[in-house]
CSV table of C-alpha atoms in Angstrom, one decimal:
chain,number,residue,atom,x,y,z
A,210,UNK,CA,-17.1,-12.1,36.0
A,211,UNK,CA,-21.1,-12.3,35.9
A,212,UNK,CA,-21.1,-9.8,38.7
A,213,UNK,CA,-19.1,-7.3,37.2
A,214,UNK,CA,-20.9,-8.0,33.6
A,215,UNK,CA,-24.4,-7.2,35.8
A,216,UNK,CA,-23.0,-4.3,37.2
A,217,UNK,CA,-21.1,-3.1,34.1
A,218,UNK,CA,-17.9,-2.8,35.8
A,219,UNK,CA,-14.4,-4.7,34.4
A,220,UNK,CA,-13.2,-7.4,35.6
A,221,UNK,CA,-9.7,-8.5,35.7
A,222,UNK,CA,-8.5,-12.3,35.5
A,223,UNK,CA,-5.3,-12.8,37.0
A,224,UNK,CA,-3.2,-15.5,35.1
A,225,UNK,CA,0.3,-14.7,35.9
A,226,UNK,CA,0.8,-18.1,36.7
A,227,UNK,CA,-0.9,-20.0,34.5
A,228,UNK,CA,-1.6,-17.8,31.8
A,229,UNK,CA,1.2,-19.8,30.1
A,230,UNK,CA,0.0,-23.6,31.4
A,231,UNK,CA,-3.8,-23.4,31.6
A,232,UNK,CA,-4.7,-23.1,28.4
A,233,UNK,CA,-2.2,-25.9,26.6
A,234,UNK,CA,-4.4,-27.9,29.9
A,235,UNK,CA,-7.3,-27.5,28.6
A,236,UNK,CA,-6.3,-28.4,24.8
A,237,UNK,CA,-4.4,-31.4,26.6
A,238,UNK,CA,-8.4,-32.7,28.1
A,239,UNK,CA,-10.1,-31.8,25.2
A,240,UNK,CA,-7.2,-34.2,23.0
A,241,UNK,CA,-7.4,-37.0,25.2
A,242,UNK,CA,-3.8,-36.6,26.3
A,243,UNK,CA,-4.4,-37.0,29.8
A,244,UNK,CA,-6.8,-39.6,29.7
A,245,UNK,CA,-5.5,-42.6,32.3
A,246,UNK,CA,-4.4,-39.9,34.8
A,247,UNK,CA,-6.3,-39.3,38.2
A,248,UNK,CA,-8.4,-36.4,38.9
A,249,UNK,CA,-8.8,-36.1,35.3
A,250,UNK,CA,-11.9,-36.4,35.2
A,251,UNK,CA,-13.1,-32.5,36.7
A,252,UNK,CA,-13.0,-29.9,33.2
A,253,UNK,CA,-11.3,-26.6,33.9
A,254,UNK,CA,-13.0,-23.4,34.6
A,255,UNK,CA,-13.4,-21.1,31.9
A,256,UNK,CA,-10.8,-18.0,33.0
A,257,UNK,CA,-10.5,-16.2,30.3
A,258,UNK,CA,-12.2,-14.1,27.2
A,259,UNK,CA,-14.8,-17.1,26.6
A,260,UNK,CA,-16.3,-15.8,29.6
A,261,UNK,CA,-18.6,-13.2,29.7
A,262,UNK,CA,-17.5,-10.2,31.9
A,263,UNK,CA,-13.3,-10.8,31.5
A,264,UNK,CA,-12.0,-7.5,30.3
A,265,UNK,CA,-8.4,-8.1,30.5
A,266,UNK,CA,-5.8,-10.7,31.7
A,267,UNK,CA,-2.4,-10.4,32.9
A,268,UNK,CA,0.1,-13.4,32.4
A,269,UNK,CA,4.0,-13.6,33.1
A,270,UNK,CA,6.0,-15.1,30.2
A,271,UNK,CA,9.1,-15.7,32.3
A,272,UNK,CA,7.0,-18.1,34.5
A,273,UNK,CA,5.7,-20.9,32.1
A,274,UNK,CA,6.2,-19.1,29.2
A,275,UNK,CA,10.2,-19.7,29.9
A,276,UNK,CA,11.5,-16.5,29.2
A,277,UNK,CA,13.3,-14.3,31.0
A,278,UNK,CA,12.1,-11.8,33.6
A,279,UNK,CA,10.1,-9.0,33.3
A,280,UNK,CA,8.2,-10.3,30.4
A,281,UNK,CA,4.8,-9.8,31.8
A,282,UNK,CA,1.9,-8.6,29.6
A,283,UNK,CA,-1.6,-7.3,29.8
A,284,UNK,CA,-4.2,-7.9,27.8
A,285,UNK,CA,-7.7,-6.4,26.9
A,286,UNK,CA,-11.1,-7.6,25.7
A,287,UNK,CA,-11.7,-5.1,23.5
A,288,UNK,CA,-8.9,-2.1,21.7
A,289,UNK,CA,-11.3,0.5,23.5
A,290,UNK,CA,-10.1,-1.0,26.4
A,291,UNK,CA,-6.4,-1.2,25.7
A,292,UNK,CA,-7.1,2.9,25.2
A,293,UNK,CA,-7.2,3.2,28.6
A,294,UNK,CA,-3.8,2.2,29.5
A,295,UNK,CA,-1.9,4.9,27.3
A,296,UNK,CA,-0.6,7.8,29.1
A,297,UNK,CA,-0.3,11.7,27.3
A,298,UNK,CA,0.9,14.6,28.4
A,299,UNK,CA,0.3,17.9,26.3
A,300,UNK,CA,1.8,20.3,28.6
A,301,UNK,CA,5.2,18.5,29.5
A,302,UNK,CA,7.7,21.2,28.6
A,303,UNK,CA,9.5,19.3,26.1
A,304,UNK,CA,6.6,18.7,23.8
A,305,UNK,CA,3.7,16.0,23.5
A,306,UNK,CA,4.7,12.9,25.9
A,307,UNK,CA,3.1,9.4,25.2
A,308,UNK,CA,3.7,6.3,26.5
A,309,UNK,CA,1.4,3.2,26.4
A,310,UNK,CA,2.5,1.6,29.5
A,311,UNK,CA,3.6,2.7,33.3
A,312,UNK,CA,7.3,2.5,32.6
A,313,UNK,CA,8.0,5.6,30.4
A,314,UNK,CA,10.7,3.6,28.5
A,315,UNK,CA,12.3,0.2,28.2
A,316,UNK,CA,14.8,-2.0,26.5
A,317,UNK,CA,13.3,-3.7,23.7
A,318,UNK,CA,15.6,-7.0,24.3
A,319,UNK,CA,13.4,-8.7,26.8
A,320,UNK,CA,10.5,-8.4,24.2
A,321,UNK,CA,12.8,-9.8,21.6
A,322,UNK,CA,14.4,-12.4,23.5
A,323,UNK,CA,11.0,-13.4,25.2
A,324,UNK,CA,9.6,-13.6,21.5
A,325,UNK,CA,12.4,-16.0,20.2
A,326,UNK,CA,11.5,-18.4,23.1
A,327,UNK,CA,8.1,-18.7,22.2
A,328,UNK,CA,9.2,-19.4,18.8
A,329,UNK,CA,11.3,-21.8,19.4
A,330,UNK,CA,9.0,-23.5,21.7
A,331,UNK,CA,5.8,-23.6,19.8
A,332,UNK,CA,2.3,-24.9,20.1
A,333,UNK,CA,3.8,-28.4,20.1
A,334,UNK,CA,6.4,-27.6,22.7
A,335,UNK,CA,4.1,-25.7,25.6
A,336,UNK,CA,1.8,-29.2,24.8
A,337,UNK,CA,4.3,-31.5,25.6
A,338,UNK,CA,6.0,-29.6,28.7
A,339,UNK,CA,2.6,-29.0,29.7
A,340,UNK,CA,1.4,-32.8,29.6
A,341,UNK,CA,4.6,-33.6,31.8
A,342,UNK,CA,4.2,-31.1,34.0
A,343,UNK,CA,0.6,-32.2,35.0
A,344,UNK,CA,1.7,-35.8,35.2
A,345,UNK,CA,3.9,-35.0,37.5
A,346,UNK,CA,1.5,-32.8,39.8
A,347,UNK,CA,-0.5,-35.2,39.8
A,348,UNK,CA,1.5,-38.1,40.4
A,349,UNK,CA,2.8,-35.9,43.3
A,350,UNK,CA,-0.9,-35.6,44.5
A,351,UNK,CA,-1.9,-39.1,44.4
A,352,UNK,CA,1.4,-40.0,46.1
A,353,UNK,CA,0.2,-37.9,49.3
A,354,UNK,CA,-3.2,-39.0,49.1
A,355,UNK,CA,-2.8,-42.4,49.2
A,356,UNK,CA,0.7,-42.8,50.9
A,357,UNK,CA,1.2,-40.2,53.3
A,358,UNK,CA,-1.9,-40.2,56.0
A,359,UNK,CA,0.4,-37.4,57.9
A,360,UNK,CA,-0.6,-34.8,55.4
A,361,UNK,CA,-4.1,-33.5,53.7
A,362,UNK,CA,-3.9,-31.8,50.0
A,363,UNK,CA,-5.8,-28.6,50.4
A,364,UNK,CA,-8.9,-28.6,48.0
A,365,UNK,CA,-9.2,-29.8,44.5
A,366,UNK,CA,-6.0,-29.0,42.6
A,367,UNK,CA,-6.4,-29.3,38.8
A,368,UNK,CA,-3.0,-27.6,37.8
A,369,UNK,CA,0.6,-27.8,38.7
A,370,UNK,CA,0.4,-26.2,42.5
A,371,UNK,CA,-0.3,-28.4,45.1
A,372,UNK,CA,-0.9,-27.5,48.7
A,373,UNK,CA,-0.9,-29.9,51.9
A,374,UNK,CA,-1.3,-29.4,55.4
A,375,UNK,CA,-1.0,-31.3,58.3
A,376,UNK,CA,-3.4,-33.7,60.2
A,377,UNK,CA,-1.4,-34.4,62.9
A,378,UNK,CA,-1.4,-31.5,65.6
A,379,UNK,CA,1.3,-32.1,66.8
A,380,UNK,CA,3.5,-31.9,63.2
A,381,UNK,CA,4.5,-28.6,62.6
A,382,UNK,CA,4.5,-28.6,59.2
A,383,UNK,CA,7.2,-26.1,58.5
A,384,UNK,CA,9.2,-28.3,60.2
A,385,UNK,CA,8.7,-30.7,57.5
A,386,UNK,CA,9.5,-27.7,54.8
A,387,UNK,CA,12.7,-27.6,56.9
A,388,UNK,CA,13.7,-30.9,56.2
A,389,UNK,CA,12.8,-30.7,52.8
A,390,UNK,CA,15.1,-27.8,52.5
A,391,UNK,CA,18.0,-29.7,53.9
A,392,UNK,CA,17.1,-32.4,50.9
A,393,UNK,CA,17.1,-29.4,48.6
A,394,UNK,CA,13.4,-29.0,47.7
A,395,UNK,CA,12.6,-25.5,48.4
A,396,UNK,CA,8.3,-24.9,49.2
A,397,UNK,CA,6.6,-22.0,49.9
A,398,UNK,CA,5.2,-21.8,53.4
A,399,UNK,CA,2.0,-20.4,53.6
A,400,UNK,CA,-0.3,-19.9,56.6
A,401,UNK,CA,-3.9,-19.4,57.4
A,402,UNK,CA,-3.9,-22.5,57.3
A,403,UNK,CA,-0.6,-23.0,58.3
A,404,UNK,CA,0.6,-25.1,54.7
A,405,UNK,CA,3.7,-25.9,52.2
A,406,UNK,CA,3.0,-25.7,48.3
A,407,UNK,CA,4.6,-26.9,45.8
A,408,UNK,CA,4.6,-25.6,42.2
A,409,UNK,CA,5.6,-28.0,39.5
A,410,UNK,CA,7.4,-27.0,36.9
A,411,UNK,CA,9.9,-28.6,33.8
A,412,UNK,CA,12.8,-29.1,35.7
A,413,UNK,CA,10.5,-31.3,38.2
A,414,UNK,CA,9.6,-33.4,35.1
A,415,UNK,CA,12.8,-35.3,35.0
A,416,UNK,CA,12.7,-39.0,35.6
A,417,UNK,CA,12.8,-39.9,39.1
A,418,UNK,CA,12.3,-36.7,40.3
A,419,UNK,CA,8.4,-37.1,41.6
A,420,UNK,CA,9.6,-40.3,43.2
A,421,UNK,CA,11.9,-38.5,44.8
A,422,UNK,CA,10.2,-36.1,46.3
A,423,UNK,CA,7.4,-38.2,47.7
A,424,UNK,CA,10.5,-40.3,49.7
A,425,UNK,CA,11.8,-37.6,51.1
A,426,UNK,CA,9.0,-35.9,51.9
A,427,UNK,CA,7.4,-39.1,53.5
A,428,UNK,CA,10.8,-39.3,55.7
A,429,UNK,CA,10.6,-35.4,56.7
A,430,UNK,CA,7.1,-36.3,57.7
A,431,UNK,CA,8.5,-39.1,60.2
């Protein structure tokens, strides 16, 4: 973002992910709510308008927002920005045509029905799903740091997605994905390095359910 303010370009911050999570994070830290937890102690990056050089941000509400899909929005830094985005045509035959998106038209009931949910949910609800959902990431995390020598977490994790590889080379670690599957936890295999990753979410909040995972993914790893 410093780049781009330097060379006076835009720069776009992706947060379709955690566009929805990072933010109730950082209110979490700067609460105290997550005080007694491990690797707690690292602040996130700022992503967002607070830094200087972000001129727009995507973020998917059907992803930790918890509404359904195609909910996705865009925002801009400034409404000179936002200008940019709107489509016109003077010469189509049927008249003026303006739209202030890509799609020309579209139902209005995934924007209702994706604002009810975040009604319903609230400040206080994205907190507390939040606060579970990082407790359980990183439980997960310290569970496969400290119990499972087999596998390496890849870098420094702060949010709910949580990448290991193998150290042995003779694992193959989608074989362990495999087995998972067979246990009914789906990953994502990734390569380059070759990798699983899991992304927490609510329903891996439930009690029992980190334990659970760290069993059978220490016996898929024997």
């Amino acid at each position: 973002a410093a780049l781009a303010l330097k060379r006076n370009i835009g720069f776009h911050s992706d947060c379709c992910l955690g566009g929805l999570l990072l933010p109730f994070v950082d209110k979490l830290q700067k609460m105290g709510k997550l005080h007694g937890l491990d690797y707690t102690n690292i602040p996130l990056p700022v992503f967002d308008f607070r830094a200087k050089g972000v001129t727009s941000i995507s973020a998917d509400m059907h992803k930790y927002g918890y509404a359904t899909k195609g909910s996705s929005c865009i925002m801009y830094s400034s409404p000179e920005l936002r200008h940019y985005q709107y489509f016109v045509s003077l010469s189509w035959t049927g008249g003026i045509y303006a739209s202030p998106t890509l799609a020309g038209s579209r139902a209005g009931g995934v924007s209702a029905s994706t604002w009810a949910v975040m009604v319903h949910m609230g400040e206080e609800g994205y907190l507390e799903v939040s606060e579970r959902i990082i407790r359980t990431a990183r439980t997960i995390r310290k569970g496969i740091d400290e119990d499972i020598s087999e596998l390496e977490v890849i870098g420094n994790p702060l949010s709910s997605v949580i990448a290991f590889r193998s150290t042995i080379s003779a694992m193959n670690i989608y074989g362990v994905g495999q087995a998972l599957a067979e246990k009914g936890w789906h990953l994502n295999s990734l390569q380059h390095p070759s990798c699983l990753h899991l992304c927490c979410t609510n329903l891996h909040t439930k009690d029992g359910m980190e334990k659970q995972f760290l069993t059978d993914l220490k016996r898929a790893v024997k």
